[in-house]
CSV table of C-alpha atoms in Angstrom, one decimal:
chain,number,residue,atom,x,y,z
A,1479,MET,CA,18.5,25.9,-16.2
A,1480,ALA,CA,20.2,22.6,-15.5
A,1481,LYS,CA,18.3,19.6,-16.8
A,1482,SER,CA,19.1,17.5,-13.8
A,1483,ALA,CA,17.5,20.0,-11.5
A,1484,SER,CA,14.1,19.1,-13.0
A,1485,VAL,CA,14.3,15.8,-11.0
A,1486,GLN,CA,15.2,16.1,-7.3
A,1487,LEU,CA,15.2,13.3,-4.8
A,1488,LEU,CA,14.8,14.4,-1.1
A,1489,GLY,CA,16.3,11.4,0.5
A,1490,SER,CA,19.4,9.8,1.9
A,1491,TRP,CA,22.0,7.2,0.9
A,1492,ALA,CA,21.3,5.6,4.2
A,1493,SER,CA,17.6,5.0,3.8
A,1494,PRO,CA,16.5,1.8,2.1
A,1495,PHE,CA,13.3,3.5,1.0
A,1496,SER,CA,15.3,6.2,-0.6
A,1497,ASN,CA,17.6,3.6,-2.2
A,1498,ARG,CA,14.5,2.1,-3.9
A,1499,VAL,CA,13.9,5.4,-5.7
A,1500,GLN,CA,17.6,5.7,-6.6
A,1501,LEU,CA,17.6,2.2,-8.0
A,1502,ALA,CA,14.5,3.0,-10.2
A,1503,LEU,CA,16.1,6.2,-11.4
A,1504,LYS,CA,19.3,4.4,-12.3
A,1505,LEU,CA,17.4,1.7,-14.2
A,1506,LYS,CA,15.8,4.4,-16.3
A,1507,SER,CA,19.0,6.4,-16.6
A,1508,VAL,CA,17.3,9.5,-15.3
A,1509,GLU,CA,19.6,12.3,-14.1
A,1510,TYR,CA,18.6,13.7,-10.8
A,1511,GLU,CA,19.9,15.7,-7.9
A,1512,LEU,CA,20.0,13.8,-4.6
A,1513,VAL,CA,19.3,16.2,-1.7
A,1514,GLU,CA,20.6,14.6,1.5
A,1515,GLU,CA,18.1,15.0,4.3
A,1516,ALA,CA,19.5,14.4,7.8
A,1517,PHE,CA,16.2,12.7,8.5
A,1518,TYR,CA,17.4,11.1,11.7
A,1519,VAL,CA,18.0,14.5,13.3
A,1520,SER,CA,15.2,16.7,12.2
A,1521,LYS,CA,12.7,17.4,9.4
A,1522,SER,CA,13.8,20.2,7.1
A,1523,ASP,CA,11.3,22.9,6.0
A,1524,ARG,CA,11.9,21.7,2.5
A,1525,LEU,CA,10.8,18.1,3.4
A,1526,VAL,CA,7.7,19.3,5.4
A,1527,LYS,CA,6.7,21.4,2.4
A,1528,ALA,CA,7.2,18.5,-0.1
A,1529,ASN,CA,5.5,15.9,2.1
A,1530,PRO,CA,3.1,17.6,4.5
A,1531,VAL,CA,1.2,14.4,5.2
A,1532,TYR,CA,4.0,12.1,6.4
A,1533,GLN,CA,7.0,14.4,6.5
A,1534,LYS,CA,9.2,11.5,5.5
A,1535,ILE,CA,11.8,10.7,2.8
A,1536,PRO,CA,11.9,9.8,0.0
A,1537,VAL,CA,10.1,12.5,-2.0
A,1538,LEU,CA,10.7,12.7,-5.7
A,1539,ILE,CA,10.2,16.2,-7.1
A,1540,HIS,CA,9.7,16.2,-10.8
A,1541,ASP,CA,9.2,19.5,-12.5
A,1542,GLU,CA,8.4,20.9,-9.0
A,1543,LYS,CA,5.6,18.4,-8.4
A,1544,PRO,CA,6.3,16.1,-5.4
A,1545,VAL,CA,5.6,12.4,-5.3
A,1546,CYS,CA,5.7,10.6,-2.0
A,1547,GLU,CA,5.9,7.0,-0.7
A,1548,SER,CA,8.7,4.9,-2.1
A,1549,LEU,CA,6.7,2.3,-4.0
A,1550,VAL,CA,4.3,4.9,-5.5
A,1551,ILE,CA,7.4,6.8,-6.6
A,1552,VAL,CA,8.9,3.7,-8.3
A,1553,GLU,CA,5.7,3.1,-10.2
A,1554,TYR,CA,5.7,6.8,-11.1
A,1555,ILE,CA,9.2,6.6,-12.5
A,1556,ASP,CA,8.3,3.6,-14.6
A,1557,GLU,CA,5.3,5.5,-16.0
A,1558,ALA,CA,6.8,8.9,-16.4
A,1559,TRP,CA,9.8,7.5,-18.3
A,1560,THR,CA,8.1,4.8,-20.3
A,1561,GLY,CA,10.2,3.8,-23.2
A,1562,LYS,CA,13.4,5.0,-21.6
A,1563,GLY,CA,15.3,2.0,-20.4
A,1564,PRO,CA,13.7,-1.3,-19.3
A,1565,SER,CA,10.2,-1.6,-17.8
A,1566,ILE,CA,10.3,-1.8,-14.0
A,1567,LEU,CA,6.8,-3.3,-13.5
A,1568,PRO,CA,6.1,-6.5,-15.5
A,1569,SER,CA,4.0,-6.0,-18.6
A,1570,ASP,CA,1.5,-8.8,-17.8
A,1571,PRO,CA,-1.4,-7.5,-15.6
A,1572,TYR,CA,-1.4,-10.7,-13.5
A,1573,GLU,CA,2.4,-10.6,-12.9
A,1574,ARG,CA,2.0,-6.9,-12.0
A,1575,ALA,CA,-0.6,-7.7,-9.4
A,1576,ILE,CA,1.7,-10.4,-7.9
A,1577,ALA,CA,4.6,-8.1,-7.8
A,1578,ARG,CA,2.5,-5.4,-6.1
A,1579,PHE,CA,1.2,-7.9,-3.6
A,1580,TRP,CA,4.6,-9.0,-2.5
A,1581,ALA,CA,6.0,-5.5,-2.3
A,1582,GLY,CA,3.1,-4.6,-0.1
A,1583,TYR,CA,3.7,-7.7,2.0
A,1584,ILE,CA,7.3,-6.7,2.5
A,1585,ASP,CA,6.4,-3.2,3.7
A,1586,GLU,CA,3.6,-4.6,6.0
A,1587,LYS,CA,5.9,-7.2,7.4
A,1588,LEU,CA,8.6,-4.6,8.1
A,1589,GLU,CA,6.0,-2.4,9.8
A,1590,THR,CA,4.9,-5.2,12.2
A,1591,ALA,CA,8.5,-6.3,12.8
A,1592,SER,CA,9.7,-2.9,13.6
A,1593,GLY,CA,6.9,-2.5,16.2
A,1594,ASP,CA,8.4,-5.4,18.2
A,1595,GLU,CA,10.7,-4.6,21.0
A,1596,GLU,CA,11.8,-8.2,21.5
A,1597,LYS,CA,14.7,-9.3,19.3
A,1598,PHE,CA,13.4,-12.8,19.2
A,1599,ALA,CA,10.0,-11.7,17.9
A,1600,VAL,CA,11.7,-9.6,15.2
A,1601,VAL,CA,13.9,-12.4,14.0
A,1602,GLY,CA,10.9,-14.7,13.9
A,1603,LYS,CA,9.0,-12.3,11.7
A,1604,VAL,CA,12.0,-11.8,9.4
A,1605,LEU,CA,12.5,-15.6,9.0
A,1606,GLU,CA,8.7,-16.0,8.4
A,1607,GLY,CA,8.9,-13.4,5.7
A,1608,PHE,CA,12.0,-15.0,4.1
A,1609,ALA,CA,10.2,-18.3,3.9
A,1610,LEU,CA,7.3,-16.8,2.0
A,1611,LEU,CA,9.5,-14.7,-0.2
A,1612,GLU,CA,11.6,-17.8,-1.0
A,1613,GLU,CA,8.4,-19.3,-2.5
A,1614,ALA,CA,7.5,-16.0,-4.2
A,1615,PHE,CA,11.0,-15.9,-5.8
A,1616,ALA,CA,10.5,-19.4,-7.3
A,1617,LYS,CA,7.2,-18.4,-8.7
A,1618,CYS,CA,8.1,-14.9,-10.0
A,1619,SER,CA,11.6,-15.7,-11.3
A,1620,LYS,CA,10.5,-18.9,-13.1
A,1621,GLY,CA,14.1,-20.1,-12.9
A,1622,LYS,CA,15.7,-16.9,-14.0
A,1623,ALA,CA,18.1,-14.6,-12.1
A,1624,PHE,CA,15.7,-12.0,-10.6
A,1625,PHE,CA,12.1,-11.6,-9.4
A,1626,GLY,CA,11.7,-9.6,-12.6
A,1627,GLY,CA,13.1,-12.4,-14.7
A,1628,ASP,CA,16.2,-11.9,-16.7
A,1629,GLU,CA,16.3,-8.3,-15.6
A,1630,VAL,CA,16.0,-6.4,-12.3
A,1631,GLY,CA,12.4,-5.3,-11.7
A,1632,TYR,CA,10.0,-3.8,-9.2
A,1633,LEU,CA,10.1,-6.6,-6.6
A,1634,ASP,CA,13.9,-6.9,-6.8
A,1635,ILE,CA,14.0,-3.2,-6.0
A,1636,ALA,CA,11.4,-3.4,-3.3
A,1637,LEU,CA,13.2,-6.2,-1.4
A,1638,GLY,CA,16.8,-5.6,-2.5
A,1639,CYS,CA,17.1,-2.3,-0.8
A,1640,PHE,CA,17.1,-4.1,2.6
A,1641,LEU,CA,20.0,-6.5,1.9
A,1642,GLY,CA,22.7,-4.3,3.5
A,1643,TRP,CA,20.5,-4.0,6.6
A,1644,VAL,CA,20.0,-7.7,6.7
A,1645,LYS,CA,23.7,-8.1,6.9
A,1646,VAL,CA,23.9,-5.5,9.6
A,1647,ALA,CA,21.2,-7.4,11.6
A,1648,GLU,CA,23.3,-10.6,11.2
A,1649,ILE,CA,26.4,-8.8,12.4
A,1650,ILE,CA,24.7,-7.3,15.4
A,1651,GLY,CA,22.6,-10.3,16.3
A,1652,GLY,CA,25.4,-12.8,15.5
A,1653,GLY,CA,23.1,-15.1,13.5
A,1654,LYS,CA,22.7,-15.9,9.9
A,1655,LEU,CA,19.3,-14.7,8.7
A,1656,LEU,CA,19.5,-15.1,4.9
A,1657,ASP,CA,20.8,-18.7,5.3
A,1658,GLU,CA,21.5,-20.3,1.9
A,1659,SER,CA,20.7,-23.7,3.3
A,1660,LYS,CA,17.2,-22.5,4.3
A,1661,PHE,CA,16.6,-20.0,1.5
A,1662,PRO,CA,18.7,-21.0,-1.4
A,1663,GLY,CA,16.7,-19.1,-4.0
A,1664,LEU,CA,16.8,-15.9,-2.1
A,1665,ALA,CA,20.4,-16.2,-1.0
A,1666,GLY,CA,21.5,-16.7,-4.7
A,1667,TRP,CA,19.3,-13.8,-5.8
A,1668,ALA,CA,20.8,-11.6,-3.0
A,1669,GLU,CA,24.3,-12.1,-4.3
A,1670,ARG,CA,23.3,-11.5,-7.9
A,1671,PHE,CA,21.4,-8.3,-7.0
A,1672,LEU,CA,24.2,-6.9,-4.8
A,1673,SER,CA,26.7,-7.3,-7.6
A,1674,HIS,CA,24.4,-6.0,-10.3
A,1675,ASP,CA,25.4,-2.7,-11.9
A,1676,VAL,CA,22.2,-1.0,-10.8
A,1677,ALA,CA,22.8,-1.8,-7.1
A,1678,LYS,CA,26.5,-1.7,-6.8
A,1679,ASP,CA,26.9,2.1,-6.4
A,1680,ILE,CA,23.7,2.7,-4.6
A,1681,LEU,CA,23.3,0.2,-1.9
A,1682,PRO,CA,25.5,0.9,1.1
A,1683,ASP,CA,27.5,-2.0,2.5
A,1684,ALA,CA,26.9,-3.3,6.0
A,1685,LEU,CA,29.9,-1.6,7.6
A,1686,LYS,CA,28.9,1.8,6.2
A,1687,ILE,CA,25.4,1.3,7.6
A,1688,LEU,CA,26.7,0.2,11.0
A,1689,GLU,CA,28.8,3.4,11.1
A,1690,PHE,CA,25.8,5.4,10.2
A,1691,PHE,CA,23.7,3.6,12.8
A,1692,GLY,CA,26.2,4.5,15.5
A,1693,LYS,CA,26.0,8.2,14.4
A,1694,VAL,CA,22.2,8.2,14.6
A,1695,GLN,CA,22.3,6.7,18.1
A,1696,ALA,CA,24.8,9.3,19.2
A,1697,ALA,CA,22.8,12.2,17.6
A,1698,ARG,CA,19.6,10.9,19.2
A,1699,ALA,CA,21.3,10.6,22.6
A,1700,ALA,CA,22.7,14.1,22.3
A,1701,ALA,CA,19.2,15.4,21.4
A,1702,THR,CA,17.6,13.7,24.3
A,1703,THR,CA,20.3,15.1,26.7
A,1704,ALA,CA,19.9,18.6,25.3
A,1705,ALA,CA,16.2,18.3,25.8
A,1706,GLU,CA,16.5,17.3,29.4
B,21,MET,CA,-12.5,-6.6,-30.7
B,22,SER,CA,-11.9,-10.3,-30.5
B,23,SER,CA,-9.7,-10.0,-27.4
B,24,SER,CA,-12.5,-8.2,-25.5
B,25,ILE,CA,-15.0,-10.9,-26.5
B,26,LYS,CA,-12.5,-13.4,-25.3
B,27,LYS,CA,-12.2,-11.6,-22.0
B,28,MET,CA,-16.0,-11.5,-21.6
B,29,ALA,CA,-16.1,-15.3,-21.9
B,30,GLU,CA,-13.4,-15.7,-19.3
B,31,LYS,CA,-14.5,-16.7,-15.8
B,32,VAL,CA,-14.3,-14.1,-13.1
B,33,THR,CA,-15.2,-15.0,-9.5
B,34,LEU,CA,-15.0,-12.7,-6.5
B,35,LEU,CA,-14.7,-14.4,-3.1
B,36,SER,CA,-15.6,-11.7,-0.6
B,37,PHE,CA,-17.5,-10.7,2.5
B,38,TRP,CA,-20.2,-8.2,1.8
B,39,PRO,CA,-18.9,-5.4,4.0
B,40,SER,CA,-15.8,-5.3,1.7
B,41,MET,CA,-17.2,-3.7,-1.4
B,42,PHE,CA,-14.2,-2.2,-3.2
B,43,CYS,CA,-13.9,-4.9,-5.9
B,44,VAL,CA,-17.6,-5.1,-6.5
B,45,PHE,CA,-17.6,-1.4,-7.3
B,46,ALA,CA,-14.8,-1.9,-9.8
B,47,LEU,CA,-16.4,-4.9,-11.5
B,48,GLU,CA,-19.8,-3.1,-11.7
B,49,GLU,CA,-18.2,0.1,-13.1
B,50,LYS,CA,-16.6,-2.0,-15.8
B,51,GLY,CA,-20.0,-3.7,-16.5
B,52,LEU,CA,-18.4,-7.2,-16.1
B,53,SER,CA,-20.2,-10.4,-15.4
B,54,TYR,CA,-18.8,-12.3,-12.5
B,55,GLU,CA,-19.7,-14.9,-10.0
B,56,TYR,CA,-19.9,-13.5,-6.4
B,57,ARG,CA,-19.3,-15.9,-3.6
B,58,GLU,CA,-19.7,-15.0,0.0
B,59,ASP,CA,-16.9,-16.3,2.2
B,60,LEU,CA,-18.3,-15.8,5.7
B,61,PRO,CA,-16.0,-15.9,8.6
B,62,ASN,CA,-16.9,-19.2,10.2
B,63,LYS,CA,-13.8,-19.6,12.4
B,64,THR,CA,-13.7,-18.8,16.1
B,65,PRO,CA,-14.0,-15.1,16.1
B,66,LEU,CA,-11.0,-13.4,17.7
B,67,LEU,CA,-10.2,-9.9,16.9
B,68,THR,CA,-7.0,-11.0,15.2
B,69,GLU,CA,-9.0,-13.5,13.1
B,70,MET,CA,-11.1,-10.6,11.9
B,71,ASN,CA,-7.9,-8.9,10.8
B,72,SER,CA,-6.7,-12.0,9.1
B,73,ILE,CA,-10.0,-12.2,7.3
B,74,HIS,CA,-9.6,-8.7,6.0
B,75,LYS,CA,-6.2,-9.7,4.7
B,76,LYS,CA,-7.4,-12.9,3.1
B,77,ILE,CA,-10.5,-11.9,1.4
B,78,PRO,CA,-11.5,-10.5,-1.1
B,79,ILE,CA,-9.9,-12.7,-3.7
B,80,LEU,CA,-10.5,-12.3,-7.4
B,81,ILE,CA,-10.2,-15.4,-9.4
B,82,HIS,CA,-9.7,-14.8,-13.1
B,83,ASN,CA,-9.2,-17.8,-15.3
B,84,GLY,CA,-8.2,-19.8,-12.3
B,85,LYS,CA,-5.6,-17.3,-11.1
B,86,PRO,CA,-6.1,-15.7,-7.7
B,87,ILE,CA,-5.4,-12.0,-7.0
B,88,CYS,CA,-5.5,-10.6,-3.4
B,89,GLU,CA,-5.8,-7.3,-1.7
B,90,SER,CA,-8.7,-5.0,-2.6
B,91,LEU,CA,-6.7,-2.1,-4.2
B,92,ILE,CA,-4.4,-4.5,-6.1
B,93,ILE,CA,-7.5,-6.3,-7.4
B,94,VAL,CA,-9.1,-2.9,-8.5
B,95,GLU,CA,-5.9,-2.0,-10.4
B,96,TYR,CA,-5.8,-5.4,-12.0
B,97,ILE,CA,-9.4,-5.1,-13.1
B,98,ASP,CA,-8.5,-1.7,-14.6
B,99,ASP,CA,-5.4,-3.1,-16.3
B,100,VAL,CA,-7.2,-6.1,-17.9
B,101,TRP,CA,-10.4,-4.4,-18.9
B,102,SER,CA,-8.7,-1.2,-20.0
B,103,ASP,CA,-11.1,-0.6,-22.9
B,104,ARG,CA,-13.9,0.8,-20.7
B,105,ALA,CA,-14.7,3.0,-17.6
B,106,GLN,CA,-11.1,3.9,-16.9
B,107,LEU,CA,-10.6,3.9,-13.1
B,108,LEU,CA,-7.0,5.2,-12.8
B,109,PRO,CA,-6.0,8.5,-14.5
B,110,SER,CA,-3.7,8.1,-17.5
B,111,ASP,CA,-1.4,10.9,-16.5
B,112,PRO,CA,1.5,9.4,-14.4
B,113,TYR,CA,1.5,12.2,-11.9
B,114,GLU,CA,-2.3,12.0,-11.4
B,115,LYS,CA,-2.0,8.3,-11.1
B,116,ALA,CA,0.7,8.6,-8.4
B,117,GLN,CA,-1.5,11.0,-6.5
B,118,ALA,CA,-4.5,8.6,-6.7
B,119,ARG,CA,-2.3,5.7,-5.4
B,120,PHE,CA,-0.8,7.9,-2.7
B,121,TRP,CA,-4.2,8.9,-1.3
B,122,ALA,CA,-5.7,5.4,-1.7
B,123,ASP,CA,-2.8,4.2,0.5
B,124,PHE,CA,-3.5,7.0,2.9
B,125,VAL,CA,-7.2,5.9,3.1
B,126,ASP,CA,-6.1,2.3,3.7
B,127,LYS,CA,-3.6,3.3,6.4
B,128,LYS,CA,-5.4,6.1,8.1
B,129,VAL,CA,-9.2,5.6,7.7
B,130,TYR,CA,-9.1,1.8,8.2
B,131,GLY,CA,-7.0,2.1,11.4
B,132,ALA,CA,-9.0,4.9,12.9
B,133,GLY,CA,-12.3,3.4,12.0
B,134,GLY,CA,-11.3,0.1,13.5
B,135,LYS,CA,-10.4,1.8,16.8
B,136,ILE,CA,-13.9,3.0,17.0
B,137,THR,CA,-15.8,-0.1,16.0
B,138,TRP,CA,-13.6,-2.6,17.8
B,139,HIS,CA,-12.7,-0.5,20.9
B,140,ARG,CA,-12.4,-2.3,24.2
B,141,TYR,CA,-12.2,0.8,26.2
B,142,LYS,CA,-14.0,4.1,25.7
B,143,HIS,CA,-10.8,6.1,25.3
B,144,GLU,CA,-9.8,4.0,22.3
B,145,ALA,CA,-13.1,4.9,20.6
B,146,ALA,CA,-12.4,8.6,21.4
B,147,GLU,CA,-8.9,8.3,20.0
B,148,GLY,CA,-10.2,6.7,16.9
B,149,LYS,CA,-12.8,9.4,16.5
B,150,LYS,CA,-10.3,12.2,16.7
B,151,GLU,CA,-8.0,10.5,14.2
B,152,LEU,CA,-10.8,9.7,11.8
B,153,ILE,CA,-12.1,13.2,11.8
B,154,GLU,CA,-8.6,14.6,11.2
B,155,ASN,CA,-8.0,12.2,8.3
B,156,LEU,CA,-11.4,12.7,6.7
B,157,LYS,CA,-10.8,16.4,6.8
B,158,VAL,CA,-7.5,16.0,4.9
B,159,LEU,CA,-9.4,13.9,2.3
B,160,GLU,CA,-12.1,16.6,2.1
B,161,GLY,CA,-9.2,19.0,1.2
B,162,VAL,CA,-8.1,16.6,-1.5
B,163,LEU,CA,-11.6,16.4,-2.9
B,164,GLY,CA,-12.0,20.2,-2.9
B,165,ASP,CA,-14.8,21.3,-5.2
B,166,LYS,CA,-14.5,18.3,-7.5
B,167,SER,CA,-17.5,16.0,-8.0
B,168,TYR,CA,-15.3,13.0,-7.5
B,169,PHE,CA,-11.8,12.4,-6.4
B,170,GLY,CA,-11.1,11.5,-10.0
B,171,GLY,CA,-12.3,14.9,-11.1
B,172,GLU,CA,-15.4,14.7,-13.2
B,173,THR,CA,-15.1,11.0,-13.4
B,174,PHE,CA,-15.6,8.4,-10.7
B,175,GLY,CA,-12.4,6.4,-10.3
B,176,TYR,CA,-9.9,4.5,-8.2
B,177,LEU,CA,-9.6,6.8,-5.3
B,178,ASP,CA,-13.4,7.2,-5.1
B,179,ILE,CA,-13.6,3.4,-4.8
B,180,ALA,CA,-10.9,3.3,-2.2
B,181,LEU,CA,-12.8,5.6,0.1
B,182,LEU,CA,-16.3,4.4,-0.8
B,183,GLY,CA,-15.5,1.1,0.7
B,184,PHE,CA,-15.1,2.9,4.0
B,185,TYR,CA,-18.0,5.3,3.4
B,186,MET,CA,-20.3,2.3,4.0
B,187,TRP,CA,-18.9,2.0,7.5
B,188,PHE,CA,-19.7,5.6,8.4
B,189,PRO,CA,-23.0,4.8,10.1
B,190,ALA,CA,-21.1,2.3,12.3
B,191,TYR,CA,-18.4,4.8,13.1
B,192,GLU,CA,-21.0,7.4,14.0
B,193,THR,CA,-22.9,5.0,16.2
B,194,PHE,CA,-19.9,3.7,18.1
B,195,GLY,CA,-18.1,7.0,18.2
B,196,SER,CA,-21.2,9.0,19.0
B,197,PHE,CA,-20.7,11.7,16.5
B,198,SER,CA,-22.0,12.9,13.2
B,199,ILE,CA,-19.5,12.7,10.3
B,200,GLU,CA,-21.7,15.1,8.2
B,201,ALA,CA,-21.3,17.8,10.9
B,202,GLU,CA,-17.5,17.5,10.6
B,203,CYS,CA,-17.1,16.8,6.9
B,204,PRO,CA,-20.2,17.8,5.0
B,205,LYS,CA,-18.5,17.9,1.5
B,206,LEU,CA,-17.4,14.3,2.0
B,207,ILE,CA,-20.9,13.2,2.9
B,208,ALA,CA,-22.2,15.0,-0.2
B,209,TRP,CA,-19.6,13.1,-2.2
B,210,GLY,CA,-20.7,9.8,-0.7
B,211,ARG,CA,-24.3,10.5,-1.6
B,212,ARG,CA,-23.3,11.5,-5.1
B,213,CYS,CA,-21.4,8.2,-5.5
B,214,SER,CA,-24.4,6.2,-4.0
B,215,GLN,CA,-26.5,7.4,-6.9
B,216,ARG,CA,-24.3,5.7,-9.4
B,217,GLU,CA,-25.9,2.5,-10.7
B,218,SER,CA,-22.8,0.5,-10.0
B,219,VAL,CA,-22.8,1.6,-6.4
B,220,SER,CA,-26.4,1.7,-5.5
B,221,LYS,CA,-27.0,-1.9,-6.3
B,222,CYS,CA,-24.2,-2.9,-3.9
B,223,LEU,CA,-24.5,-0.4,-1.1
B,224,ALA,CA,-25.9,-1.9,2.1
B,225,GLU,CA,-28.5,-0.1,4.2
B,226,PRO,CA,-26.8,1.9,7.0
B,227,ASN,CA,-28.4,-0.2,9.7
B,228,LYS,CA,-26.9,-3.4,8.3
B,229,MET,CA,-23.4,-2.1,9.0
B,230,VAL,CA,-24.3,-1.2,12.5
B,231,ASP,CA,-25.8,-4.6,13.0
B,232,VAL,CA,-22.7,-6.3,11.7
B,233,VAL,CA,-20.5,-4.4,14.2
B,234,VAL,CA,-22.9,-5.2,17.1
B,235,ARG,CA,-22.9,-8.9,16.2
B,236,PHE,CA,-19.1,-9.0,15.9
B,237,ARG,CA,-18.6,-7.1,19.1
B,238,ARG,CA,-20.7,-9.6,20.9
B,239,MET,CA,-18.7,-12.4,19.4
B,240,PHE,CA,-15.5,-10.8,20.5
B,241,GLY,CA,-16.8,-10.3,24.0
B,242,LEU,CA,-16.7,-6.5,23.7
B,243,LYS,CA,-19.6,-4.6,25.2
């Protein structure tokens, strides 16, 4: 009955991948219902049914049809609501390919970095990534404010969702990662993105993430103790 | 009309290594003329080098501009030459499904297959075989009774899996199993695709893939 129920997002305010989808929906001014999944505790039946292959958030359910994988969802949103609001992907095929390449790179880098136990190795990978992305920013933005140019786009969303987490890593690790002296382009972009209307109400700040992180650790410890 | 003539006059070069066929299938399906250049791995062969080669080639060079990553290249080809042989579905939901499953193939088939062909220890090959069969069965489910993953038309997802279909003889040899016995519908699909002109002119003989793996295993010091 309610129009907003035709678009549901199984996700969480605390998940950067979920945030990607929220950012895209906001850009397109699509009304939706956010169904908070306590993904760090257990997988709900609802989630397993919607995403049997990976059983992960985010999952966008549009008119009862599920779409999984954050970047696939963002492209879907751009295509399903063409003409509503700004385009998320660039219109030029070459620029689209470049945006997709870097978004894929970000996810791949994250995957390899999260596999590392050693903090030193993780930091190394993050800095390596930033160095390449600094170059990518110069090429994609062409002197404008965002990867997408004058407006926020696909690559801004793909990378921007992690900015709060970068700050958390800096707080925990005690070192500056997104150093404006090393990565001036990226650092400037980060400030602009975080204060953009689209991101302001969606991306959680570092302290909120830290609090959440503590909660997850506690919940996991409790689950382990209960299992023993 | 004039814009497609212009596109035909534009230079398209594919830098690749013949076992990576994804982009060739797409270019052939679109009936494009292109220059194909083999970029053989001539560096010291370490296993990580092989992986970095997979990441670095293929490269499509269109009007001097390079595009990397097979599936991104395939989408680019579909975007630019949108006037013929559509590879991705038009419907946004169907498109999302195609992309989701192509990503699944990339993540799950590539990884499992690699465990089989590049195993150091027998148990790694066994693990890879188990994973591969599981994942191929999921894909069989996705195919269902359709002729192609794209439905009646050959498309993006068919291309995404076809690139790995070529490696099946190698997986079977080094995993000691028959994929047809486990996933007959998938093999039937593979054979159906192989009959397409665009595919048959590029598909290597099964033994060639096995030979490649044998050669590389020797280079990497794997028995």
